[in-house]
Coordinates of C-alpha atoms in Angstrom, one line a residue:
X2 CA 3.1 -9.8 17.6
X3 CA 6.1 -8.1 15.7
X4 CA 6.7 -4.5 15.6
X5 CA 8.6 -2.7 12.9
X6 CA 9.9 1.0 13.3
X7 CA 11.0 2.8 10.3
X8 CA 13.2 6.0 10.6
X9 CA 14.2 8.1 7.9
X10 CA 17.7 9.7 8.4
X11 CA 17.5 13.4 9.8
X12 CA 18.3 16.2 7.6
X13 CA 21.7 16.1 5.8
X14 CA 24.0 18.4 4.1
X15 CA 24.2 19.1 0.4
X16 CA 26.8 21.8 0.7
X17 CA 29.9 19.7 -0.2
X18 CA 29.3 18.5 -3.9
X19 CA 32.5 16.7 -3.8
X20 CA 31.4 14.4 -1.0
X21 CA 30.0 11.0 -2.2
X22 CA 26.2 10.8 -1.2
X23 CA 27.0 8.0 1.5
X24 CA 29.2 10.7 3.2
X25 CA 26.9 13.3 3.7
X26 CA 26.6 14.4 7.3
X27 CA 23.6 15.8 9.4
X28 CA 23.5 19.4 9.5
X29 CA 22.4 21.3 12.8
X30 CA 18.8 21.1 12.0
X31 CA 19.0 17.4 11.4
X32 CA 20.6 17.0 14.8
X33 CA 17.7 18.9 16.3
X34 CA 15.3 17.0 14.7
X35 CA 16.7 13.4 15.5
X36 CA 16.9 14.9 19.2
X37 CA 13.0 15.5 19.0
X38 CA 12.5 12.0 17.9
X39 CA 14.7 10.4 20.3
X40 CA 12.7 12.1 23.1
X41 CA 9.4 10.8 21.3
X42 CA 11.0 7.2 21.5
X43 CA 11.7 7.5 24.9
X44 CA 8.4 9.1 26.0
X45 CA 6.4 6.4 24.1
X46 CA 8.8 3.5 24.9
X47 CA 9.5 2.5 21.3
X48 CA 12.5 0.4 22.1
X49 CA 13.6 -1.9 19.5
X50 CA 15.4 -5.2 20.3
X51 CA 17.4 -4.9 16.9
X52 CA 18.4 -1.6 14.8
X53 CA 19.1 -2.3 11.3
X54 CA 20.9 0.7 10.2
X55 CA 22.3 1.8 6.7
X56 CA 26.0 2.4 6.6
X57 CA 25.6 5.9 5.3
X58 CA 27.3 8.7 7.5
X59 CA 23.6 10.5 7.9
X60 CA 22.0 7.4 9.1
X61 CA 24.7 6.6 11.5
X62 CA 24.7 10.1 12.9
X63 CA 20.8 10.0 13.1
X64 CA 21.3 6.7 15.1
X65 CA 23.8 8.5 17.5
X66 CA 21.3 11.3 18.2
X67 CA 18.7 8.8 19.2
X68 CA 21.0 6.4 21.1
X69 CA 20.9 8.2 24.4
X70 CA 17.1 7.6 24.5
X71 CA 17.4 3.7 23.9
X72 CA 17.9 1.3 26.6
X73 CA 21.7 0.3 27.1
X74 CA 22.7 -2.6 25.1
X75 CA 20.2 -2.3 22.1
X76 CA 21.5 -4.3 19.3
X77 CA 22.8 -2.5 16.2
X78 CA 23.8 -4.0 12.8
X79 CA 24.9 -2.1 9.9
X80 CA 23.3 -3.4 7.0
X81 CA 24.5 -2.2 3.5
X82 CA 21.6 -3.5 1.6
X83 CA 19.6 -0.7 3.3
X84 CA 21.6 1.9 1.6
X85 CA 20.6 0.8 -2.0
X86 CA 17.1 -0.7 -1.2
X87 CA 15.1 0.9 -3.7
X88 CA 11.3 0.8 -3.0
X89 CA 11.5 -1.3 0.0
X90 CA 10.4 -4.6 -1.2
X91 CA 13.9 -5.8 -0.9
X92 CA 14.0 -5.1 2.9
X93 CA 10.6 -6.8 3.2
X94 CA 12.2 -9.9 1.8
X95 CA 15.2 -9.4 3.8
X96 CA 13.2 -9.6 7.2
X97 CA 11.2 -12.6 5.8
X98 CA 14.2 -14.6 5.0
X99 CA 17.0 -13.5 7.4
X100 CA 16.0 -15.7 10.6
X101 CA 15.7 -12.6 12.6
X102 CA 14.3 -13.6 16.0
X103 CA 13.7 -10.2 17.6
X104 CA 10.2 -9.2 18.3
X105 CA 10.9 -5.3 17.6
X106 CA 13.2 -4.3 14.6
X107 CA 13.9 -0.8 13.8
X108 CA 15.3 0.3 10.3
X109 CA 17.1 3.6 9.9
X110 CA 17.1 4.3 6.4
X111 CA 16.4 6.5 3.2
X112 CA 13.6 7.6 1.0
X113 CA 11.8 6.3 -1.0
X114 CA 12.3 2.9 0.6
X115 CA 11.1 4.0 4.2
X116 CA 8.1 5.7 2.9
X117 CA 7.1 2.9 0.4
X118 CA 7.6 0.3 3.1
X119 CA 5.2 2.3 5.4
X120 CA 2.6 2.4 2.7
X121 CA 3.0 -1.1 1.8
X122 CA 2.9 -2.5 5.4
X123 CA 0.5 0.0 7.1
X124 CA -3.4 -0.4 7.1
X125 CA -5.1 2.3 5.6
X126 CA -7.5 4.1 8.1
X127 CA -9.3 7.4 7.9
X128 CA -7.5 8.9 11.2
X129 CA -4.2 6.9 11.6
X130 CA -1.7 9.0 9.8
X131 CA -1.5 7.0 6.6
X132 CA -2.6 9.9 4.2
X133 CA 0.2 12.1 5.8
X134 CA 2.5 9.2 4.9
X135 CA 1.3 9.3 1.6
X136 CA 1.7 13.0 0.9
X137 CA 5.1 13.2 2.6
X138 CA 7.8 11.4 4.6
X139 CA 10.2 14.0 5.6
X140 CA 13.6 13.6 7.1
X141 CA 13.5 12.1 10.7
X142 CA 9.9 10.8 10.2
X143 CA 9.4 7.7 12.4
X144 CA 6.5 5.1 11.6
X145 CA 5.8 1.9 14.0
X146 CA 3.4 -0.7 12.5
X147 CA 2.4 -3.6 14.7
X148 CA 1.8 -7.3 13.0
X149 CA -0.1 -10.0 14.4
X150 CA 2.5 -12.4 13.5
X151 CA 4.7 -14.6 15.6
X152 CA 7.7 -14.9 12.8
X153 CA 9.0 -12.4 10.4
X154 CA 8.5 -15.2 8.0
X155 CA 4.9 -14.3 7.8
X156 CA 5.5 -10.7 7.1
X157 CA 3.4 -9.9 4.1
X158 CA -0.1 -8.6 5.2
X159 CA -0.6 -5.1 6.5
X160 CA -0.3 -4.2 10.1
X161 CA -1.7 -1.7 12.5
X162 CA -0.2 1.8 12.2
X163 CA 0.7 2.7 15.8
X164 CA 3.0 5.9 15.4
X165 CA 3.6 8.3 12.7
X166 CA 5.7 11.3 13.8
X167 CA 7.9 13.9 12.4
X168 CA 10.0 16.6 14.1
X169 CA 7.8 19.3 13.1
X170 CA 4.8 17.7 15.0
X171 CA 6.9 17.6 18.2
X172 CA 7.3 20.3 20.8
X173 CA 10.4 22.4 20.9
X174 CA 11.9 25.2 18.6
X175 CA 11.0 25.2 15.1
X176 CA 13.5 25.8 12.4
X177 CA 12.8 28.2 9.8
X178 CA 12.8 25.7 7.0
X179 CA 11.7 23.0 8.8
X180 CA 9.8 20.3 6.5

């Protein structure tokens, strides 16, 4: 069995138009949303063996917000191909061809990649959250998919959608403009 957890970065700032896209930081709302997701990760024991994170500032800051909720020593690799992964098929190919041995991999990345990967890899079922993923994949959305394979090389079919959650779905204070 293999598990793939997809996490879109938390809400980031567009206030400084002189910053390059890769350098945009999280805003306070984004930090709060990522903390909610971190709490969910811990409560549900969604502990990856390996985290592949985009090099962008907002993804690295999202990782920093959830890190206290992860076991010490969780392996993290900053993977530059995640930043410009397009629709996600490149990341699927990466998982299949990179000799990753870890059973549970988390990718912290961007849209439309995270949403498209979730749609391409999760089984569609009436009550599993697939339709919500189709409608919107907001910032800090987390999806976990379980596959009945024993090696990432065999990734290709659809897996069971185990978790789909957004900060808005979780308890805690709501932001006025929360997605």
